[in-house]
């Protein structure tokens, strides 16, 4: 069984049809990329998967369980985490605190325990700081732990967001344009990090415009155009699909050189 | 000199109460964006419930139970009046809080009538006094100041060092991102109302022996607390402490220059001046959400 299944997902915003009956599956342990021109419905699809919007029609299943209609925090508890195209941090909190908030689901202390700072709560707090630091190390930001998250560069903020998402210990990680605004070196590092994450057993679903990154790391590609799926398959197959070339990439050279 | 010291202590005493009310404003404002004008009612209810319970329970138990009851009452308000209203505008919610303030006062009038009541002094009685730096103070003043200081310190720890405290800050900073890491933002809002109500009730208990408890005391406190919160900058609980103390001190010292019947004018003048000149508060950043946007 696939980890994530979307069945006939349809989303209308007033008269605009953003997604028109899209179905796909994300298999466990894979990196799947969603590509398509602006307005193809990629981000809308993400918002539906993580529960920020309810689709007009259709069903999304995580691990066989229907998640459409659940609240975002319930979906998060089922192991879905995401990052945003525009990086969505808690800017007035430190880098470490951002990741600690990401560990929320794994905290056991109750509200009363927190209010009274019981000894169990203090021990847990210490353990959580250690765990959060490990996630920061994983993305290479350990030395920025005490910096204010709002004051970092875009590339670093993306990494904080990634560490926070990893902190939730997701089974499925949604990445919305993780490479946008990154320079070549940062993108190379990102590719390495994403592969490492996948090899740890986390399934990745990402929207990305950087074709070389997509072709480099994706195991599977889904192509959307005006809310409709026009192709799906491994990079080599998608790259040579005439429909993709015609509708999305325009010229064959772009795909080859991209 | 002793006179000035006396003013100073009376200023920081009322100021600490304003500070706790202002912190209450901030807790709810940060979590929901709502200015809760029923904040003063929490203080009144805390005092009233404790007074009623103190007739058959020892005072410390009565205070603890009153705080617990008002905390639950605050949670209940959020669940009943706001939980299902999230799609509505902030303005609607603020008007609801004003309505609640009136309803709670009327209910309090029916339950406790219009008599001015008070809890017994926690230590000593109205005649006893302690000397501090040459000024004569009621021991209750020490209770008020101590309680305020402990509340502020614990709140700081709660926000910085605990799972729920951080989650509450996360909700106020970026509710969408908070939801996506698995935080139930609705429950955090309920908890914020409860926390705010509980703190208000605690303040209502410690000031009851010196400033008395009356069913109508809420709105006045709410306005002063609001002035303090605005002075410090909305959304920053610790700035509210400074704001509260400043409003209290200005009020106390104003008595030396203007007739004491006009001392409320001082707080309102600060409120208006801040709203006109520096709506983001003394310590706030203009880029943050300012009162103008509400």
PDB file of C-alpha atoms in Angstrom, chain A residues 61-166:
ATOM      1  CA  UNK A  61      -5.540   8.789   2.473  1.00  0.00           C
ATOM      2  CA  UNK A  62      -2.473   8.579   4.646  1.00  0.00           C
ATOM      3  CA  UNK A  63      -1.465   5.000   5.289  1.00  0.00           C
ATOM      4  CA  UNK A  64      -4.957   3.868   4.282  1.00  0.00           C
ATOM      5  CA  UNK A  65      -6.690   6.297   6.660  1.00  0.00           C
ATOM      6  CA  UNK A  66      -8.847   9.038   5.163  1.00  0.00           C
ATOM      7  CA  UNK A  67      -7.408  12.409   6.212  1.00  0.00           C
ATOM      8  CA  UNK A  68      -9.620  14.780   4.249  1.00  0.00           C
ATOM      9  CA  UNK A  69     -11.718  16.725   6.719  1.00  0.00           C
ATOM     10  CA  UNK A  70      -9.217  16.344   9.564  1.00  0.00           C
ATOM     11  CA  UNK A  71      -7.668  19.407  11.209  1.00  0.00           C
ATOM     12  CA  UNK A  72      -4.043  20.211  10.329  1.00  0.00           C
ATOM     13  CA  UNK A  73      -2.819  19.259  13.811  1.00  0.00           C
ATOM     14  CA  UNK A  74      -4.556  15.898  13.547  1.00  0.00           C
ATOM     15  CA  UNK A  75      -2.917  15.261  10.185  1.00  0.00           C
ATOM     16  CA  UNK A  76       0.429  16.310  11.683  1.00  0.00           C
ATOM     17  CA  UNK A  77      -0.112  13.757  14.435  1.00  0.00           C
ATOM     18  CA  UNK A  78      -0.478  11.075  11.727  1.00  0.00           C
ATOM     19  CA  UNK A  79       3.031  11.873  10.549  1.00  0.00           C
ATOM     20  CA  UNK A  80       2.656  14.548   7.880  1.00  0.00           C
ATOM     21  CA  UNK A  81       4.842  17.632   8.094  1.00  0.00           C
ATOM     22  CA  UNK A  82       5.516  20.430   5.636  1.00  0.00           C
ATOM     23  CA  UNK A  83       7.570  23.469   4.769  1.00  0.00           C
ATOM     24  CA  UNK A  84       6.412  26.547   2.899  1.00  0.00           C
ATOM     25  CA  UNK A  85       7.530  28.274  -0.248  1.00  0.00           C
ATOM     26  CA  UNK A  86       7.775  31.542   1.715  1.00  0.00           C
ATOM     27  CA  UNK A  87       9.285  29.939   4.848  1.00  0.00           C
ATOM     28  CA  UNK A  88       6.862  30.066   7.754  1.00  0.00           C
ATOM     29  CA  UNK A  89       8.797  30.296  11.023  1.00  0.00           C
ATOM     30  CA  UNK A  90       8.162  31.719  14.473  1.00  0.00           C
ATOM     31  CA  UNK A  91      10.362  34.752  13.831  1.00  0.00           C
ATOM     32  CA  UNK A  92      10.579  36.082  17.395  1.00  0.00           C
ATOM     33  CA  UNK A  93      11.686  32.747  18.803  1.00  0.00           C
ATOM     34  CA  UNK A  94      15.208  31.367  18.657  1.00  0.00           C
ATOM     35  CA  UNK A  95      16.261  28.753  16.121  1.00  0.00           C
ATOM     36  CA  UNK A  96      16.343  26.107  18.854  1.00  0.00           C
ATOM     37  CA  UNK A  97      12.891  27.130  20.128  1.00  0.00           C
ATOM     38  CA  UNK A  98      11.490  26.813  16.610  1.00  0.00           C
ATOM     39  CA  UNK A  99      12.666  23.214  16.473  1.00  0.00           C
ATOM     40  CA  UNK A 100      11.438  22.617  20.039  1.00  0.00           C
ATOM     41  CA  UNK A 101       7.970  23.713  18.978  1.00  0.00           C
ATOM     42  CA  UNK A 102       8.297  21.127  16.216  1.00  0.00           C
ATOM     43  CA  UNK A 103       8.824  18.496  18.936  1.00  0.00           C
ATOM     44  CA  UNK A 104       5.437  19.408  20.448  1.00  0.00           C
ATOM     45  CA  UNK A 105       3.760  16.147  19.442  1.00  0.00           C
ATOM     46  CA  UNK A 106       6.421  14.176  21.274  1.00  0.00           C
ATOM     47  CA  UNK A 107       6.036  16.064  24.543  1.00  0.00           C
ATOM     48  CA  UNK A 108       4.319  14.225  27.352  1.00  0.00           C
ATOM     49  CA  UNK A 109       4.111  16.955  29.970  1.00  0.00           C
ATOM     50  CA  UNK A 110       0.548  18.116  30.528  1.00  0.00           C
ATOM     51  CA  UNK A 111      -0.600  21.693  30.900  1.00  0.00           C
ATOM     52  CA  UNK A 112      -0.631  21.343  34.684  1.00  0.00           C
ATOM     53  CA  UNK A 113       2.865  19.882  34.663  1.00  0.00           C
ATOM     54  CA  UNK A 114       4.049  22.829  32.589  1.00  0.00           C
ATOM     55  CA  UNK A 115       2.319  25.379  34.790  1.00  0.00           C
ATOM     56  CA  UNK A 116       3.876  23.919  37.934  1.00  0.00           C
ATOM     57  CA  UNK A 117       7.159  22.859  36.307  1.00  0.00           C
ATOM     58  CA  UNK A 118       7.076  19.439  37.907  1.00  0.00           C
ATOM     59  CA  UNK A 119      10.373  17.507  37.986  1.00  0.00           C
ATOM     60  CA  UNK A 120       9.200  15.146  35.224  1.00  0.00           C
ATOM     61  CA  UNK A 121       8.513  18.179  33.073  1.00  0.00           C
ATOM     62  CA  UNK A 122      12.033  19.509  33.678  1.00  0.00           C
ATOM     63  CA  UNK A 123      13.642  16.194  32.757  1.00  0.00           C
ATOM     64  CA  UNK A 124      11.571  16.007  29.598  1.00  0.00           C
ATOM     65  CA  UNK A 125      12.486  19.588  28.746  1.00  0.00           C
ATOM     66  CA  UNK A 126      16.174  18.718  28.990  1.00  0.00           C
ATOM     67  CA  UNK A 127      15.751  15.657  26.783  1.00  0.00           C
ATOM     68  CA  UNK A 128      13.793  17.705  24.258  1.00  0.00           C
ATOM     69  CA  UNK A 129      16.522  20.327  24.003  1.00  0.00           C
ATOM     70  CA  UNK A 130      19.012  17.532  23.249  1.00  0.00           C
ATOM     71  CA  UNK A 131      16.770  16.000  20.582  1.00  0.00           C
ATOM     72  CA  UNK A 132      16.075  19.365  18.981  1.00  0.00           C
ATOM     73  CA  UNK A 133      19.808  20.086  18.872  1.00  0.00           C
ATOM     74  CA  UNK A 134      20.356  16.847  16.973  1.00  0.00           C
ATOM     75  CA  UNK A 135      17.874  17.909  14.287  1.00  0.00           C
ATOM     76  CA  UNK A 136      19.700  21.231  14.009  1.00  0.00           C
ATOM     77  CA  UNK A 137      22.973  19.355  13.585  1.00  0.00           C
ATOM     78  CA  UNK A 138      21.407  17.235  10.895  1.00  0.00           C
ATOM     79  CA  UNK A 139      20.678  20.308   8.750  1.00  0.00           C
ATOM     80  CA  UNK A 140      23.960  21.938   9.743  1.00  0.00           C
ATOM     81  CA  UNK A 141      22.656  24.803  11.867  1.00  0.00           C
ATOM     82  CA  UNK A 142      23.833  23.756  15.317  1.00  0.00           C
ATOM     83  CA  UNK A 143      25.928  26.883  15.850  1.00  0.00           C
ATOM     84  CA  UNK A 144      22.922  29.153  15.188  1.00  0.00           C
ATOM     85  CA  UNK A 145      20.767  27.540  17.897  1.00  0.00           C
ATOM     86  CA  UNK A 146      20.481  30.643  20.072  1.00  0.00           C
ATOM     87  CA  UNK A 147      20.021  33.125  17.210  1.00  0.00           C
ATOM     88  CA  UNK A 148      16.660  34.703  16.581  1.00  0.00           C
ATOM     89  CA  UNK A 149      15.041  32.824  13.700  1.00  0.00           C
ATOM     90  CA  UNK A 150      13.849  36.024  12.038  1.00  0.00           C
ATOM     91  CA  UNK A 151      17.395  37.358  11.659  1.00  0.00           C
ATOM     92  CA  UNK A 152      18.841  34.561   9.526  1.00  0.00           C
ATOM     93  CA  UNK A 153      19.392  34.492   5.771  1.00  0.00           C
ATOM     94  CA  UNK A 154      16.736  32.924   3.556  1.00  0.00           C
ATOM     95  CA  UNK A 155      18.788  29.764   3.041  1.00  0.00           C
ATOM     96  CA  UNK A 156      19.293  29.360   6.781  1.00  0.00           C
ATOM     97  CA  UNK A 157      15.638  30.051   7.520  1.00  0.00           C
ATOM     98  CA  UNK A 158      14.723  27.286   5.076  1.00  0.00           C
ATOM     99  CA  UNK A 159      16.996  24.957   7.014  1.00  0.00           C
ATOM    100  CA  UNK A 160      15.372  25.955  10.326  1.00  0.00           C
ATOM    101  CA  UNK A 161      11.998  25.183   8.807  1.00  0.00           C
ATOM    102  CA  UNK A 162      13.322  21.839   7.581  1.00  0.00           C
ATOM    103  CA  UNK A 163      14.750  21.014  11.017  1.00  0.00           C
ATOM    104  CA  UNK A 164      11.449  21.948  12.634  1.00  0.00           C
ATOM    105  CA  UNK A 165       9.559  19.710  10.183  1.00  0.00           C
ATOM    106  CA  UNK A 166      12.013  16.851  10.862  1.00  0.00           C
TER     107      UNK A 166
END
